[in-house]
CSV table of C-alpha atoms and ligand atoms in Angstrom, one decimal:
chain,number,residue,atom,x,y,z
A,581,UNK,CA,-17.8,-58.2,-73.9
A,582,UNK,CA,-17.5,-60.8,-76.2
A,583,UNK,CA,-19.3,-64.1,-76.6
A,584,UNK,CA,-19.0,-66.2,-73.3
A,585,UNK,CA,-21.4,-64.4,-71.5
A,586,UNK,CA,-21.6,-60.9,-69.3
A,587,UNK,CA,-19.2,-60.3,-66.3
A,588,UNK,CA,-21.1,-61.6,-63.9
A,589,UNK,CA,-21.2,-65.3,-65.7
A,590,UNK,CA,-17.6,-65.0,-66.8
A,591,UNK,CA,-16.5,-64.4,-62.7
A,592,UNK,CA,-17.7,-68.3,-62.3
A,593,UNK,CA,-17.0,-69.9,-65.6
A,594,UNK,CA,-14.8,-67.6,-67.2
A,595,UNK,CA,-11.9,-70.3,-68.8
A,596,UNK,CA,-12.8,-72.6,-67.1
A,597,UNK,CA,-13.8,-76.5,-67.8
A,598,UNK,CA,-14.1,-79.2,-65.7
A,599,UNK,CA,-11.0,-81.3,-64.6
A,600,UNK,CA,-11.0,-84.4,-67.4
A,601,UNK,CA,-9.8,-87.1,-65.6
A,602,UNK,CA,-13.0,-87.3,-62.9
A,603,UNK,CA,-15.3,-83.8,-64.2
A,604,UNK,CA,-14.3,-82.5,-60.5
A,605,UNK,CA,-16.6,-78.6,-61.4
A,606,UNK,CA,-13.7,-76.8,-59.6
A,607,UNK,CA,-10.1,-76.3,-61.0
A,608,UNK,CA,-8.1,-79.3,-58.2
A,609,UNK,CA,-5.0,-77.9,-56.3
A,610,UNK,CA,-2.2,-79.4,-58.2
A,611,UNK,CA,0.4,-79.2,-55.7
A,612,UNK,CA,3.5,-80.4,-57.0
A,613,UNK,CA,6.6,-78.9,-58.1
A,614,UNK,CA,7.3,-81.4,-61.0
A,615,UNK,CA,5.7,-83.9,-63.1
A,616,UNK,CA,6.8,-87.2,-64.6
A,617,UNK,CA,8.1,-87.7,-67.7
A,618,UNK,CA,7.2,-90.9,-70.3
A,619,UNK,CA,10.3,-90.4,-72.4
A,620,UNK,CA,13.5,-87.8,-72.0
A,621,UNK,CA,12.3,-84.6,-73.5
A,622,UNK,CA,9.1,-85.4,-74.2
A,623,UNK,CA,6.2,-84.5,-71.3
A,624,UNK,CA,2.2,-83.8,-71.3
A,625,UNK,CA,2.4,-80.3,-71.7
A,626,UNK,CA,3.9,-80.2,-68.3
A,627,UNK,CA,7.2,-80.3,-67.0
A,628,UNK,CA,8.3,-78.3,-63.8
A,629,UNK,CA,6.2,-75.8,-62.1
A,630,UNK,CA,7.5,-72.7,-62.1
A,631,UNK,CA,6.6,-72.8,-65.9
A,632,UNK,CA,3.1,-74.7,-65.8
A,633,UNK,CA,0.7,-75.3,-63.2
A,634,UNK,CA,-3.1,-75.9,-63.8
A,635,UNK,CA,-4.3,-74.3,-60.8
A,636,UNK,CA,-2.2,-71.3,-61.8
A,637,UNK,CA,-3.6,-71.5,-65.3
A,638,UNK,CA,-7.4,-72.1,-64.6
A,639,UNK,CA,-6.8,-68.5,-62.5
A,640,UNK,CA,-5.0,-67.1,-65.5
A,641,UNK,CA,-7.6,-67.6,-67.7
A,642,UNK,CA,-10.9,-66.4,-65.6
A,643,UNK,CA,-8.8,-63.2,-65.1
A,644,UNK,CA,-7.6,-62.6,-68.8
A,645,UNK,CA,-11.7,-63.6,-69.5
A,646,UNK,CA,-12.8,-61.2,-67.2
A,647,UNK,CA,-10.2,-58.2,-68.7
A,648,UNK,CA,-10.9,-59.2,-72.5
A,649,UNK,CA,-7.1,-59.9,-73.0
A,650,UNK,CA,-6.2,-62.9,-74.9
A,651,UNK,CA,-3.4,-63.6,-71.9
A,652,UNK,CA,-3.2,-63.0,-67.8
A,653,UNK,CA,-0.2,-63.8,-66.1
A,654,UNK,CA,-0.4,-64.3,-62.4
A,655,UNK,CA,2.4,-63.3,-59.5
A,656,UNK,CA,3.3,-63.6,-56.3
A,657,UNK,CA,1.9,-60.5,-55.0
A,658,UNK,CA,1.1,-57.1,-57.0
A,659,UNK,CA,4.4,-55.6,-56.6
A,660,UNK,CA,5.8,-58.9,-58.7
A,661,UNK,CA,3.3,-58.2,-61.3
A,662,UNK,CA,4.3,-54.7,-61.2
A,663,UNK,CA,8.3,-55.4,-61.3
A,664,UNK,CA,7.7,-57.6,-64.5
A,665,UNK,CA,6.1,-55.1,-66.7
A,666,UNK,CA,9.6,-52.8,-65.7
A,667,UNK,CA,11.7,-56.1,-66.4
A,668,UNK,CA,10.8,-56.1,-69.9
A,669,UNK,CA,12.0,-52.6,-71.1
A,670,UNK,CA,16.0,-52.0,-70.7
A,671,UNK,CA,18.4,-49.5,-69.1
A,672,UNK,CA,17.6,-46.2,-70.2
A,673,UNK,CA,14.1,-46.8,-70.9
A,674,UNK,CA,11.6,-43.8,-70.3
A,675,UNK,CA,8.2,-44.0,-68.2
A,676,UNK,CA,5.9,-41.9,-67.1
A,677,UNK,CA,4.1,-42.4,-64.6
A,678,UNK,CA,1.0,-40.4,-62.1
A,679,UNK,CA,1.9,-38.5,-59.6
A,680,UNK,CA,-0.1,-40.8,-56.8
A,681,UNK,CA,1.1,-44.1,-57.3
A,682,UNK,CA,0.3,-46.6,-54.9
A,683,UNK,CA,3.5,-46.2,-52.1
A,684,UNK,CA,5.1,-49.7,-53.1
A,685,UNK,CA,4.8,-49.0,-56.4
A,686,UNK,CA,6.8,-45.7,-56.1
A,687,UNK,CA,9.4,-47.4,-53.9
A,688,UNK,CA,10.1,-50.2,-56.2
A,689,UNK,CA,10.7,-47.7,-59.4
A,690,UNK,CA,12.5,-45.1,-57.6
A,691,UNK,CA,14.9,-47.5,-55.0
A,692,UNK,CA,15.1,-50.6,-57.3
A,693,UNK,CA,14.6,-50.1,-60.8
A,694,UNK,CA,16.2,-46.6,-61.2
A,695,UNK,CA,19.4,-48.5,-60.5
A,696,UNK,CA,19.4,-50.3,-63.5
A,697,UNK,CA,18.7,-47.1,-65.7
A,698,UNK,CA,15.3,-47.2,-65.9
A,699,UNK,CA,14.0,-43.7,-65.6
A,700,UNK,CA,11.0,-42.3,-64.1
A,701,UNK,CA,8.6,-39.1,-64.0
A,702,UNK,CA,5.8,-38.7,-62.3
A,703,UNK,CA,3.5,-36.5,-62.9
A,704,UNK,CA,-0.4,-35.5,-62.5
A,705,UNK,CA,-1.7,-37.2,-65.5
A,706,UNK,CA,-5.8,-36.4,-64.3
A,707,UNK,CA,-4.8,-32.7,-64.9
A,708,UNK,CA,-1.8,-32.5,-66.9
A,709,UNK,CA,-1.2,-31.7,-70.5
A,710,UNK,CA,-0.9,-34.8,-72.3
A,711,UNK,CA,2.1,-33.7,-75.2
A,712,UNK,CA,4.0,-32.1,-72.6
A,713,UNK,CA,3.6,-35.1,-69.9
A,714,UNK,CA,4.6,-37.5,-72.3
A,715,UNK,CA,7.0,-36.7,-74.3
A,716,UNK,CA,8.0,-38.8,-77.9
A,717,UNK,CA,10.6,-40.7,-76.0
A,718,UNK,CA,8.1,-42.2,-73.7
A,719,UNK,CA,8.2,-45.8,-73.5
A,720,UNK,CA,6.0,-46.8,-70.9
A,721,UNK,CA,3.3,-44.7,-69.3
A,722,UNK,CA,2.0,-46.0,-66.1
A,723,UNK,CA,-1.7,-45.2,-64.2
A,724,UNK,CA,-3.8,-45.9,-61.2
A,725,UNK,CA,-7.2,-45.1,-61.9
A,726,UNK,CA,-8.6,-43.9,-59.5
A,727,UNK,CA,-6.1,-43.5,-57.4
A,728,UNK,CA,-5.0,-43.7,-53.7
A,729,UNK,CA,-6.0,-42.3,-51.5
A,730,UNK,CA,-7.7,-39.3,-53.1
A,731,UNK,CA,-9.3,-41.6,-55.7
A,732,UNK,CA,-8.8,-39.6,-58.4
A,733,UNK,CA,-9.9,-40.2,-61.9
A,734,UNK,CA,-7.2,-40.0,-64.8
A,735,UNK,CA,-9.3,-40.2,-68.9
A,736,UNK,CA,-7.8,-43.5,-69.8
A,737,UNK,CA,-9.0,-43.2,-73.6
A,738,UNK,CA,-7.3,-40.0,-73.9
A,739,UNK,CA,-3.8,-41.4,-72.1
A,740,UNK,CA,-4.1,-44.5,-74.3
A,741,UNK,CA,-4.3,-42.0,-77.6
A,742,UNK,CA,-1.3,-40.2,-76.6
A,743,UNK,CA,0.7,-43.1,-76.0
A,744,UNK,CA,-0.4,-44.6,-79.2
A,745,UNK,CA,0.8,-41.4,-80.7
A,746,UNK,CA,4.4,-41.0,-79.1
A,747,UNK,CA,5.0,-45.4,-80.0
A,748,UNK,CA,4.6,-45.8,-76.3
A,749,UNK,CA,2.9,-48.8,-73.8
A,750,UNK,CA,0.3,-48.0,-71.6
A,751,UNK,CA,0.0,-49.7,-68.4
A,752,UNK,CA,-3.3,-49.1,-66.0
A,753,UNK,CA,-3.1,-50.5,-62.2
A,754,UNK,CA,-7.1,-52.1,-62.5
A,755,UNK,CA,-6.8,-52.6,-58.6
A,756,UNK,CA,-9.2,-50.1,-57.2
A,757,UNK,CA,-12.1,-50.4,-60.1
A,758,UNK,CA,-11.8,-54.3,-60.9
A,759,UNK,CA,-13.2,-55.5,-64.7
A,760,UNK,CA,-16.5,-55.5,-63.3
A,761,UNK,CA,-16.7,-51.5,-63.4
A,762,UNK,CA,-13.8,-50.7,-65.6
A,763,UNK,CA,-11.8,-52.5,-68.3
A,764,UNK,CA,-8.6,-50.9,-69.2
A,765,UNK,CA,-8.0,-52.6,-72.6
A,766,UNK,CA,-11.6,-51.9,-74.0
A,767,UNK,CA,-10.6,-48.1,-73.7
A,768,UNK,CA,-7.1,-48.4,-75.5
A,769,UNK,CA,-4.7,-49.7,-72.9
A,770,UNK,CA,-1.9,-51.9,-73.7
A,771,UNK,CA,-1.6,-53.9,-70.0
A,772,UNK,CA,-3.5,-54.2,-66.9
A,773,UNK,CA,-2.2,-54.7,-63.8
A,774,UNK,CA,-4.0,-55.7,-60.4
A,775,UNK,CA,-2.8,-56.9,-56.9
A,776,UNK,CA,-5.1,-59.7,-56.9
A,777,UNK,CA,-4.9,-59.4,-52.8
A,778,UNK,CA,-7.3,-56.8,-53.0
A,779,UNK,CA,-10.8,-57.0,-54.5
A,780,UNK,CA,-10.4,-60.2,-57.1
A,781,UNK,CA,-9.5,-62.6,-54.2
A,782,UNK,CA,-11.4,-60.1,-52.0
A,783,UNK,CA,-11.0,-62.2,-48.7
A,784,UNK,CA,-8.4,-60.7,-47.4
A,785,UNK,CA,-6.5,-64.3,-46.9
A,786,UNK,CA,-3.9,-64.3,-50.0
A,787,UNK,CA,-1.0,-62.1,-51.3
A,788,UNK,CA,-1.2,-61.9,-55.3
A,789,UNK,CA,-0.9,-59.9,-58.5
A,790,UNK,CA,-1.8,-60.4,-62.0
A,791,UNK,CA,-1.0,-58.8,-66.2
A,792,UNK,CA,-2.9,-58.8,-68.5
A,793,UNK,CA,-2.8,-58.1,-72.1
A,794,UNK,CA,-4.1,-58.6,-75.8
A,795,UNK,CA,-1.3,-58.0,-77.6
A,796,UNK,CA,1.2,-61.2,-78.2
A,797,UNK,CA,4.3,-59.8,-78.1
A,798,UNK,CA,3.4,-58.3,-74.6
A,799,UNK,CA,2.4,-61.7,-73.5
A,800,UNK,CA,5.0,-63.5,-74.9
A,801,UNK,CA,7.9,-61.4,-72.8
A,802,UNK,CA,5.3,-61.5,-69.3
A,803,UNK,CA,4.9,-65.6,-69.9
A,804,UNK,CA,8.7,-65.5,-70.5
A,805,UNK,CA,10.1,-63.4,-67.5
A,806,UNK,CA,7.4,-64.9,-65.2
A,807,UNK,CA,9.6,-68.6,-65.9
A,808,UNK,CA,12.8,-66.7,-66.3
A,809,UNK,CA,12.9,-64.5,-63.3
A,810,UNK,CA,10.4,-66.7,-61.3
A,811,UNK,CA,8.3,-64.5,-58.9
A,812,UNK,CA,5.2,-67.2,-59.2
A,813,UNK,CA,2.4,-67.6,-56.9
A,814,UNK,CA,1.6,-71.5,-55.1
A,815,UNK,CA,-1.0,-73.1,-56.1
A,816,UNK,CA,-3.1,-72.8,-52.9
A,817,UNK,CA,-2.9,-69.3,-53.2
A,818,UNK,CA,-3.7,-69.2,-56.8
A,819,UNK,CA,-7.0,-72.1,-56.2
A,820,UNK,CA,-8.1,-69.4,-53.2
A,821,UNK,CA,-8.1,-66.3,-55.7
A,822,UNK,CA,-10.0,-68.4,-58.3
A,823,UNK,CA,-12.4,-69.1,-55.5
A,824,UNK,CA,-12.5,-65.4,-54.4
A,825,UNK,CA,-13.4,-64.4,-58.3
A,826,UNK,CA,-16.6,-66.3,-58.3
A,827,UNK,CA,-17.9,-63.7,-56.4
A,828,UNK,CA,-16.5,-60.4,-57.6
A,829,UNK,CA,-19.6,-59.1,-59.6
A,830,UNK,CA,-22.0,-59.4,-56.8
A,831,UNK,CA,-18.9,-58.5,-54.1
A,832,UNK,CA,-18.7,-55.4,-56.0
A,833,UNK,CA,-22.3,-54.3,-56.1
A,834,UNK,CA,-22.7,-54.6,-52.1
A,835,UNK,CA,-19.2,-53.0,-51.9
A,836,UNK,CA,-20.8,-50.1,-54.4
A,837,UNK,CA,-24.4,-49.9,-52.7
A,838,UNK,CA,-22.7,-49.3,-48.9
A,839,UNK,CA,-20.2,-46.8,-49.9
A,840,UNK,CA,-23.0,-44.9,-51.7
A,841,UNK,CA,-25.0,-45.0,-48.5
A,842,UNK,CA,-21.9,-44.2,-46.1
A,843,UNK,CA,-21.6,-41.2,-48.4
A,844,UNK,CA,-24.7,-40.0,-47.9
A,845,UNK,CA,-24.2,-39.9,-44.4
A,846,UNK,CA,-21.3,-38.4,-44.6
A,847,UNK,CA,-22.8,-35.7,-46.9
A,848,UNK,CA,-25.4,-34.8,-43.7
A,849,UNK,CA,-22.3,-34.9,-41.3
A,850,UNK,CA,-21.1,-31.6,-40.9
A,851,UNK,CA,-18.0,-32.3,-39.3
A,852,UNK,CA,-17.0,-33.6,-42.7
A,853,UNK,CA,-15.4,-31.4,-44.8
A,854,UNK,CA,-14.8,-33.2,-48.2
A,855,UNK,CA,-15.5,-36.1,-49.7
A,856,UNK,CA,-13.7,-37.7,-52.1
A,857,UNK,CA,-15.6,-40.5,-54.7
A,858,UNK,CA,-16.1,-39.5,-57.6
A,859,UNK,CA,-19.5,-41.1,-58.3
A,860,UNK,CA,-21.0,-37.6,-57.0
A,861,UNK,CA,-22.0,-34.9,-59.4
A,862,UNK,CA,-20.3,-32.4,-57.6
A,863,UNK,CA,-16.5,-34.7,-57.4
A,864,UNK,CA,-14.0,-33.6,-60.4
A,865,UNK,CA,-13.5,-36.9,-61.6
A,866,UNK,CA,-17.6,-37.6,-61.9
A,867,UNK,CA,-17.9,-36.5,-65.9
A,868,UNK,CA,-14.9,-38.9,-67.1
A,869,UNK,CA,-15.9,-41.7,-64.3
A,870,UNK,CA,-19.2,-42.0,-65.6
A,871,UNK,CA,-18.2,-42.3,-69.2
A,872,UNK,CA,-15.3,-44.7,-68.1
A,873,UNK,CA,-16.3,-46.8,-65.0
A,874,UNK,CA,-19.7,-48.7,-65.3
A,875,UNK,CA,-20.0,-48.4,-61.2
A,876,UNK,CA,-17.4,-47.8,-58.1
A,877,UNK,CA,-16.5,-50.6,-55.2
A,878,UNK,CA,-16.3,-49.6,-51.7
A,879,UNK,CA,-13.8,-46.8,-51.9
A,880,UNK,CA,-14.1,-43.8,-49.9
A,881,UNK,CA,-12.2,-41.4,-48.6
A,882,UNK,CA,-13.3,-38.0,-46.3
A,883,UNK,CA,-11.5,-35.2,-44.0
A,884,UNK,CA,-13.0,-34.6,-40.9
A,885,UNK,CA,-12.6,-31.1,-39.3
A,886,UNK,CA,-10.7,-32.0,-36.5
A,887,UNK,CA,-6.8,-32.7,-35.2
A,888,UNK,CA,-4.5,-35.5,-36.3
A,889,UNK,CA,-5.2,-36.9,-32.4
A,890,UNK,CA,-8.8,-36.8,-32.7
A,891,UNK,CA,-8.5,-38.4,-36.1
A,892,UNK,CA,-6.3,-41.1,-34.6
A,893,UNK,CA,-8.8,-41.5,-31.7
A,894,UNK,CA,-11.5,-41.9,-34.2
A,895,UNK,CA,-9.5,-44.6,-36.2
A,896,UNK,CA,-9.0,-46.4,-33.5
A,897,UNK,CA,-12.8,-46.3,-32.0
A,898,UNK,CA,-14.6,-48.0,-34.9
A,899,UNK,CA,-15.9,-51.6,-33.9
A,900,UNK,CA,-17.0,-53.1,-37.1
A,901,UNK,CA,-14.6,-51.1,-39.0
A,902,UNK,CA,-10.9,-52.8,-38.9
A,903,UNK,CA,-8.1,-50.5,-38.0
A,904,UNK,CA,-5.9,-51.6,-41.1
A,905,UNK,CA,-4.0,-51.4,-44.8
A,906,UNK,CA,-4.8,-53.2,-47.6
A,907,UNK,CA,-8.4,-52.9,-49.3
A,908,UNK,CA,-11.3,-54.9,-50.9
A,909,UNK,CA,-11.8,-57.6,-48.4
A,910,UNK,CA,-15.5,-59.0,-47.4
A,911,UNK,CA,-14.8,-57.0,-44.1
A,912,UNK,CA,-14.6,-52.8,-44.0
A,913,UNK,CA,-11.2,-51.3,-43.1
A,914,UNK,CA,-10.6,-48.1,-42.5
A,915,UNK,CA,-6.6,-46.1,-42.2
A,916,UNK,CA,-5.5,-42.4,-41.5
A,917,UNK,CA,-3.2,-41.9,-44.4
A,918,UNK,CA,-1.8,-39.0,-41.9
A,919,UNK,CA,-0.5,-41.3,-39.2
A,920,UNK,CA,-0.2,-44.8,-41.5
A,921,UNK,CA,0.4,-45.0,-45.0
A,922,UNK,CA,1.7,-41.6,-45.7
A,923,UNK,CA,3.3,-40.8,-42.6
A,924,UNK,CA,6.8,-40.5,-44.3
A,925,UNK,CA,5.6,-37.9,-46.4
A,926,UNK,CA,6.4,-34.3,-44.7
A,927,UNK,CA,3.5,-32.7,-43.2
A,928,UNK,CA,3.5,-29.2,-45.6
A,929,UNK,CA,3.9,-31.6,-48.4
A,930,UNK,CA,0.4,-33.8,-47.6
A,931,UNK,CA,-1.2,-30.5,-46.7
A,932,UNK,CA,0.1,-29.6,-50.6
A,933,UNK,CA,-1.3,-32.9,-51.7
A,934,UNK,CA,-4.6,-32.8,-50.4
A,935,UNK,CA,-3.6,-35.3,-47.8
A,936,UNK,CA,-5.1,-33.3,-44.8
A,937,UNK,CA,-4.2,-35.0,-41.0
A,938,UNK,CA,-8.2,-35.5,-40.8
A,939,UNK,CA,-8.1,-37.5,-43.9
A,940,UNK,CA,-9.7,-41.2,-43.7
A,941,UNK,CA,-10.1,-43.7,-46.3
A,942,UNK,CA,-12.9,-46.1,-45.7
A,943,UNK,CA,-12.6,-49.9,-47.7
A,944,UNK,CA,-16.3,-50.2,-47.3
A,945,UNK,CA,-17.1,-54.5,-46.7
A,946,UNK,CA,-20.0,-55.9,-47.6
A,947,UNK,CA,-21.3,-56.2,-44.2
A,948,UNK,CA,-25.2,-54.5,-43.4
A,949,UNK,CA,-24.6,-50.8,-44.3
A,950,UNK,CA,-26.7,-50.2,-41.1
A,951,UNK,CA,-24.1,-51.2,-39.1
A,952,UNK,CA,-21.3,-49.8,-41.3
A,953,UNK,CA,-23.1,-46.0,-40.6
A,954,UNK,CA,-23.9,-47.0,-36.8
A,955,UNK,CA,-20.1,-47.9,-36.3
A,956,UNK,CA,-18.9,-44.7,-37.9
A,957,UNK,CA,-21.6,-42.7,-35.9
A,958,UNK,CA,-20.7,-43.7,-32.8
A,959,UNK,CA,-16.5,-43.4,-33.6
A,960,UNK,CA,-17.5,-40.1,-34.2
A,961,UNK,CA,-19.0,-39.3,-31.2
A,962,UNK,CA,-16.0,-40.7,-29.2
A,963,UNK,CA,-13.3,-39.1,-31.3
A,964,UNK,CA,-15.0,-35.3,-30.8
A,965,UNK,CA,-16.7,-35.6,-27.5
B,2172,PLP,C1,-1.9,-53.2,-52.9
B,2172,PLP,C2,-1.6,-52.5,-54.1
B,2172,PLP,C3,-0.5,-52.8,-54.9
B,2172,PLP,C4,0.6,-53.8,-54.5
B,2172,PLP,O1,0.1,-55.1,-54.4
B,2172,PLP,P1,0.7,-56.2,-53.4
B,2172,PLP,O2,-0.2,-57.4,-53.7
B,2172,PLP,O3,0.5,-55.7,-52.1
B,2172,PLP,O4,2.1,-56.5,-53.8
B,2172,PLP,C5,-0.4,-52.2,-56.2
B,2172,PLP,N1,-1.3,-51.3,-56.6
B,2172,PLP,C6,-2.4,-51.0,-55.8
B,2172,PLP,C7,-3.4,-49.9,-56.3
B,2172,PLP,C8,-2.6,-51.6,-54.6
B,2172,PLP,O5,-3.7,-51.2,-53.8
């Protein structure tokens, strides 16, 4: 972290200065698509506002603050953010990528860019052999770490050294961990990606997405593509995820502290037959977690020993717990990757992938953990009555 203070300050005043025309303390909604112009060709800096808005700009800055990168470039959702990294290489570019991508993720590369000759592999880059999995003609390598819904942990330091090796750019989906508990570009990475509609807004009331980088030339193409192609968020939505960031750090430590007390119940439950966070000794992921990741949000995901119906019943019995997708919001969700998410995926296949039909993922609010355990308690004893 460099010199404008530790996460949590950087959340709040991370790039940002007061408005100078009236010292308004927060970044205004500058809602307007163009602005005047004193003489033909020559403008304040601002001319049209697919290319500059302030609101956009005050957000771009808190986030490239908060991810040490000298640049942030903010889209219309993560998927946009996501689609420009891929818009930069050409046909026949090369990219690996893991082998549990978030599901929109994989759809966009496999149904929309491998028609313009983009190609993709996927494979397990937490257990894989790093020469063989990316090969010299690597041009991209893409991550989620941890991932979704098995939250598994890929070593981003080592990833990063092979890609360095092989000439290739290294690209890590920051959704799940946020800066506050992991920071991509500190341990070698090239990009960082988010959907900002998960934990940086974290209210659960805006669709966004966000790149970062430190390296120019990186920035130069995102800043250029996100004029040229033009998948840019409003400015509403991009003042609400400014207002969301403010309270990341301390978001994330109440997400942390009630996920680490649902596990521990569900460590004493024993109709629960794995757990999956890898902020427990005995998880696979714990050594390189810890020396990665400075703490874990609200992610967890379990299997409970019973039938996909009883599973569904228990989904759907939970009180404070929303039935729902998405993640990171003030409010806990919970989803049966089974029946929702990964229902598309053949049944042999999920068993295969770990994806058991009594699988749940819990996005763990920041409600009273009390309630959170009470909820799941009494879900349970509906679901296997
Ligand atoms: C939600 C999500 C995305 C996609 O973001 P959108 O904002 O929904 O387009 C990408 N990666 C991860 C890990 C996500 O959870």
């Amino acid at each position: 972290m460099s010199d404008d203070g530790r996460i949590e300050t950087r959340c709040i005043h991370g790039g940002q200065q007061h408005e100078p025309t009236t010292g308004a303390v927060m970044q205004p909604v500058f809602q307007t698509s163009t602005y005047a112009q004193p003489w033909p060709a020559k403008h304040t800096g601002y001319e049209y506002a697919r290319t500059q808005n302030p609101t956009r700009e005050a957000l771009e800055r808190c986030i490239a603050s908060l991810e040490g990168a000298t640049e942030a470039v903010c889209f219309g959702s993560g998927l946009a953010a996501t689609s420009t990294v891929i818009q930069a290489l050409g046909s026949g570019a090369k990219v690996v990528c893991g082998d549990d991508l978030y599901g929109g993720t994989y759809r966009v590369f496999t149904r929309v860019f491998a028609k313009f000759g983009v190609e993709f592999s996927f494979v397990d880059l937490a257990n894989a052999d790093l020469e063989e999995a990316i090969p010299e003609d690597t041009d991209l390598v893409w991550l989620e770490s941890p991932t979704n819904p098995l939250l598994k942990i890929t070593d981003i330091r080592k990833v990063a050294e092979r890609a360095k090796q092989v000439g290739a750019t290294l690209a890590v989906d920051n959704t799940f961990a946020t800066p506050v508990f992991q920071r991509p570009l500190e341990l070698g990475a090239d990009l960082v990606v988010h959907s900002t509609t998960k934990y940086l807004n974290g209210h659960s009331d805006v669709v966004g997405g966000v790149v970062a980088t430190a390296d120019p030339a990186w920035a130069e193409q995102l800043r250029f593509l996100q004029n040229a192609v033009g998948a840019v968020p409003g400015p509403w939505d991009t003042w609400l995820t400014l207002r969301g960031l403010k309270t990341l750090a301390v978001r994330m430590e109440r997400h942390q502290a009630n996920a680490r007390r649902v596990v521990e119940w569900l460590e004493n439950n024993p109709k629960v037959t794995r757990i999956h966070y890898p902020f427990r000794e005995e998880d696979p992921g714990y050594a390189i977690a810890s020396s990665q990741m400075s703490g874990f949000g609200g992610m967890v995901s379990f299997v409970l020993d019973c039938t996909l119906e009883q599973a569904e019943k228990f989904c759907a019995s939970t009180k404070v717990f929303t039935l729902a997708e998405s993640l990171g919001g003030v409010e806990s969700l919970l989803e049966l990757p089974a029946s929702m998410t990964h229902a598309s995926v053949p049944p042999e296949i999920r068993e295969e992938l770990g994806l058991a039909d009594g699988l749940i993922r819990l996005s763990c609010g920041i409600e009273h953990a009390d309630d959170l355990i009470a909820d799941l308690e009494q879900a349970l004893a509906a679901a296997l009555q």
